[in-house]
């Protein structure tokens, strides 16, 4: 997603490692307004580079021998996505799902009903052994979250 804390190093990463920058189109207004986001938090505006292409729900990204499926998981932002590496049973959830919590929905474009729907329809159907790697904080598993996360109903 295109919150300041997730896109602030985009240009630096592109310059150091190469590669393309991808974004779900739902977050383009956030990306285009990184200077405003920085101003709201009284932070310097980082150079963000450009978006090379837009990704969609169910797209497949390839890295070497790995295939990663894109899940559009709106709620934290309109264009939030999660990335599922099925061969490794790993799910990168960004700010959608955390250990014992979910992403904030009180910022621009956030929606509590939408984030719950994203979690229930896209994330919870995966195997309970799936390792969840969130954008902040400790890792967890879907089994642990089904049992202990107060925002999830099993």
mmCIF file of C-alpha atoms in Angstrom:
data_model
loop_
_atom_site.group_PDB
_atom_site.id
_atom_site.type_symbol
_atom_site.label_atom_id
_atom_site.label_comp_id
_atom_site.label_asym_id
_atom_site.label_seq_id
_atom_site.Cartn_x
_atom_site.Cartn_y
_atom_site.Cartn_z
ATOM 1 C CA UNK A 1 0.000 0.000 0.000
ATOM 2 C CA UNK A 2 1.073 3.585 -0.463
ATOM 3 C CA UNK A 3 1.307 4.953 3.063
ATOM 4 C CA UNK A 4 4.447 6.980 3.655
ATOM 5 C CA UNK A 5 6.089 4.303 5.827
ATOM 6 C CA UNK A 6 5.785 1.728 3.040
ATOM 7 C CA UNK A 7 6.829 3.760 -0.011
ATOM 8 C CA UNK A 8 9.390 6.156 1.444
ATOM 9 C CA UNK A 9 12.359 4.015 0.362
ATOM 10 C CA UNK A 10 11.009 3.095 -3.088
ATOM 11 C CA UNK A 11 13.440 5.186 -5.095
ATOM 12 C CA UNK A 12 16.452 4.137 -3.024
ATOM 13 C CA UNK A 13 15.605 0.453 -3.370
ATOM 14 C CA UNK A 14 15.108 0.835 -7.120
ATOM 15 C CA UNK A 15 18.460 2.605 -7.462
ATOM 16 C CA UNK A 16 20.342 0.053 -5.337
ATOM 17 C CA UNK A 17 18.716 -3.171 -6.521
ATOM 18 C CA UNK A 18 16.978 -2.358 -9.772
ATOM 19 C CA UNK A 19 13.655 -3.969 -10.430
ATOM 20 C CA UNK A 20 10.236 -2.534 -10.907
ATOM 21 C CA UNK A 21 7.918 -0.713 -8.565
ATOM 22 C CA UNK A 22 4.370 -2.049 -8.514
ATOM 23 C CA UNK A 23 1.194 -0.722 -6.908
ATOM 24 C CA UNK A 24 -2.508 -1.466 -6.932
ATOM 25 C CA UNK A 25 -4.237 1.395 -8.719
ATOM 26 C CA UNK A 26 -6.528 1.928 -5.733
ATOM 27 C CA UNK A 27 -3.585 3.485 -3.896
ATOM 28 C CA UNK A 28 -2.428 5.813 -6.670
ATOM 29 C CA UNK A 29 -3.961 8.890 -4.946
ATOM 30 C CA UNK A 30 -1.978 8.047 -1.785
ATOM 31 C CA UNK A 31 1.226 7.577 -3.784
ATOM 32 C CA UNK A 32 0.713 10.849 -5.627
ATOM 33 C CA UNK A 33 0.219 12.616 -2.287
ATOM 34 C CA UNK A 34 3.254 11.367 -0.370
ATOM 35 C CA UNK A 35 4.317 15.010 0.226
ATOM 36 C CA UNK A 36 0.965 15.683 1.914
ATOM 37 C CA UNK A 37 1.291 12.523 4.012
ATOM 38 C CA UNK A 38 4.753 13.633 5.110
ATOM 39 C CA UNK A 39 3.488 17.113 5.959
ATOM 40 C CA UNK A 40 0.646 15.690 8.068
ATOM 41 C CA UNK A 41 3.182 13.813 10.180
ATOM 42 C CA UNK A 42 5.711 16.667 10.106
ATOM 43 C CA UNK A 43 8.263 14.496 8.315
ATOM 44 C CA UNK A 44 10.507 15.276 5.361
ATOM 45 C CA UNK A 45 9.171 14.176 1.983
ATOM 46 C CA UNK A 46 11.124 11.204 0.655
ATOM 47 C CA UNK A 47 11.750 10.842 -3.083
ATOM 48 C CA UNK A 48 9.497 7.989 -4.199
ATOM 49 C CA UNK A 49 10.411 7.404 -7.821
ATOM 50 C CA UNK A 50 7.729 6.131 -10.148
ATOM 51 C CA UNK A 51 5.330 3.237 -10.435
ATOM 52 C CA UNK A 52 6.374 0.931 -13.270
ATOM 53 C CA UNK A 53 3.115 -0.982 -13.464
ATOM 54 C CA UNK A 54 -0.100 -1.682 -11.615
ATOM 55 C CA UNK A 55 -0.893 -5.045 -10.058
ATOM 56 C CA UNK A 56 -4.312 -6.638 -9.745
ATOM 57 C CA UNK A 57 -5.978 -9.280 -7.614
ATOM 58 C CA UNK A 58 -4.862 -12.774 -8.683
ATOM 59 C CA UNK A 59 -1.823 -11.514 -10.607
ATOM 60 C CA UNK A 60 1.226 -13.760 -10.356
ATOM 61 C CA UNK A 61 4.663 -12.258 -9.818
ATOM 62 C CA UNK A 62 7.742 -14.362 -10.544
ATOM 63 C CA UNK A 63 11.089 -14.155 -8.744
ATOM 64 C CA UNK A 64 13.576 -16.798 -9.853
ATOM 65 C CA UNK A 65 11.785 -20.108 -9.217
ATOM 66 C CA UNK A 66 9.166 -18.519 -6.981
ATOM 67 C CA UNK A 67 5.634 -17.539 -7.905
ATOM 68 C CA UNK A 68 3.817 -15.073 -5.685
ATOM 69 C CA UNK A 69 0.072 -14.554 -5.959
ATOM 70 C CA UNK A 70 -1.340 -11.065 -5.413
ATOM 71 C CA UNK A 71 -4.415 -10.787 -3.184
ATOM 72 C CA UNK A 72 -6.167 -7.420 -3.280
ATOM 73 C CA UNK A 73 -7.011 -6.933 0.414
ATOM 74 C CA UNK A 74 -8.554 -3.465 0.741
ATOM 75 C CA UNK A 75 -9.532 -2.034 4.086
ATOM 76 C CA UNK A 76 -6.359 -0.503 5.446
ATOM 77 C CA UNK A 77 -6.192 1.431 2.178
ATOM 78 C CA UNK A 78 -8.222 1.012 -1.032
ATOM 79 C CA UNK A 79 -5.250 -0.575 -2.798
ATOM 80 C CA UNK A 80 -3.805 -2.731 -0.036
ATOM 81 C CA UNK A 81 -2.475 -6.059 -1.253
ATOM 82 C CA UNK A 82 -1.094 -9.200 0.317
ATOM 83 C CA UNK A 83 1.403 -11.527 -1.363
ATOM 84 C CA UNK A 84 1.097 -15.318 -1.064
ATOM 85 C CA UNK A 85 4.054 -17.603 -1.676
ATOM 86 C CA UNK A 86 2.168 -20.903 -1.852
ATOM 87 C CA UNK A 87 5.249 -23.129 -2.248
ATOM 88 C CA UNK A 88 6.558 -21.874 1.105
ATOM 89 C CA UNK A 89 3.174 -21.297 2.794
ATOM 90 C CA UNK A 90 4.114 -17.675 3.489
ATOM 91 C CA UNK A 91 1.788 -14.697 3.333
ATOM 92 C CA UNK A 92 3.070 -11.125 3.347
ATOM 93 C CA UNK A 93 0.096 -9.136 4.659
ATOM 94 C CA UNK A 94 1.432 -5.582 4.711
ATOM 95 C CA UNK A 95 -0.844 -3.729 7.131
ATOM 96 C CA UNK A 96 -3.906 -5.957 6.670
ATOM 97 C CA UNK A 97 -3.286 -8.584 9.375
ATOM 98 C CA UNK A 98 -0.955 -8.503 12.381
ATOM 99 C CA UNK A 99 -0.227 -10.736 15.341
ATOM 100 C CA UNK A 100 -3.373 -10.292 17.444
ATOM 101 C CA UNK A 101 -4.674 -7.352 15.430
ATOM 102 C CA UNK A 102 -5.545 -5.862 12.054
ATOM 103 C CA UNK A 103 -4.475 -2.747 10.184
ATOM 104 C CA UNK A 104 -5.805 0.677 11.058
ATOM 105 C CA UNK A 105 -8.941 1.721 9.234
ATOM 106 C CA UNK A 106 -9.198 5.287 10.542
ATOM 107 C CA UNK A 107 -6.849 6.830 7.968
ATOM 108 C CA UNK A 108 -7.859 8.068 4.491
ATOM 109 C CA UNK A 109 -9.542 5.317 2.467
ATOM 110 C CA UNK A 110 -9.683 2.880 5.370
ATOM 111 C CA UNK A 111 -12.763 0.751 5.963
ATOM 112 C CA UNK A 112 -13.326 -1.600 8.876
ATOM 113 C CA UNK A 113 -16.012 -3.677 7.084
ATOM 114 C CA UNK A 114 -13.771 -3.944 4.040
ATOM 115 C CA UNK A 115 -10.659 -5.093 5.926
ATOM 116 C CA UNK A 116 -12.690 -7.756 7.749
ATOM 117 C CA UNK A 117 -14.139 -8.927 4.417
ATOM 118 C CA UNK A 118 -10.636 -9.043 2.904
ATOM 119 C CA UNK A 119 -9.342 -11.137 5.794
ATOM 120 C CA UNK A 120 -12.323 -13.494 5.774
ATOM 121 C CA UNK A 121 -12.477 -13.996 2.000
ATOM 122 C CA UNK A 122 -8.835 -13.861 0.915
ATOM 123 C CA UNK A 123 -6.649 -14.737 3.896
ATOM 124 C CA UNK A 124 -8.500 -17.106 6.223
ATOM 125 C CA UNK A 125 -9.221 -19.725 3.534
ATOM 126 C CA UNK A 126 -5.473 -20.464 3.363
ATOM 127 C CA UNK A 127 -3.914 -23.350 5.307
ATOM 128 C CA UNK A 128 -3.712 -22.715 9.062
ATOM 129 C CA UNK A 129 0.036 -23.466 8.956
ATOM 130 C CA UNK A 130 0.602 -20.465 6.680
ATOM 131 C CA UNK A 131 3.215 -18.130 8.123
ATOM 132 C CA UNK A 132 1.967 -14.537 8.253
ATOM 133 C CA UNK A 133 4.670 -11.915 7.724
ATOM 134 C CA UNK A 134 3.085 -8.523 8.435
ATOM 135 C CA UNK A 135 4.400 -5.111 7.473
ATOM 136 C CA UNK A 136 5.112 -4.336 11.147
ATOM 137 C CA UNK A 137 5.697 -6.447 14.229
ATOM 138 C CA UNK A 138 6.135 -10.146 14.871
ATOM 139 C CA UNK A 139 5.270 -13.001 12.549
ATOM 140 C CA UNK A 140 2.378 -15.313 13.306
ATOM 141 C CA UNK A 141 0.421 -18.139 11.673
ATOM 142 C CA UNK A 142 -3.114 -18.218 10.386
ATOM 143 C CA UNK A 143 -3.922 -20.952 12.906
ATOM 144 C CA UNK A 144 -2.770 -18.741 15.772
ATOM 145 C CA UNK A 145 -4.770 -15.790 14.456
ATOM 146 C CA UNK A 146 -7.916 -17.885 13.988
ATOM 147 C CA UNK A 147 -7.677 -18.912 17.651
ATOM 148 C CA UNK A 148 -6.485 -15.714 19.329
ATOM 149 C CA UNK A 149 -7.068 -12.634 17.173
ATOM 150 C CA UNK A 150 -10.090 -10.773 18.625
ATOM 151 C CA UNK A 151 -10.968 -9.356 15.172
ATOM 152 C CA UNK A 152 -11.346 -12.819 13.621
ATOM 153 C CA UNK A 153 -14.277 -15.136 14.158
ATOM 154 C CA UNK A 154 -12.485 -18.388 13.398
#
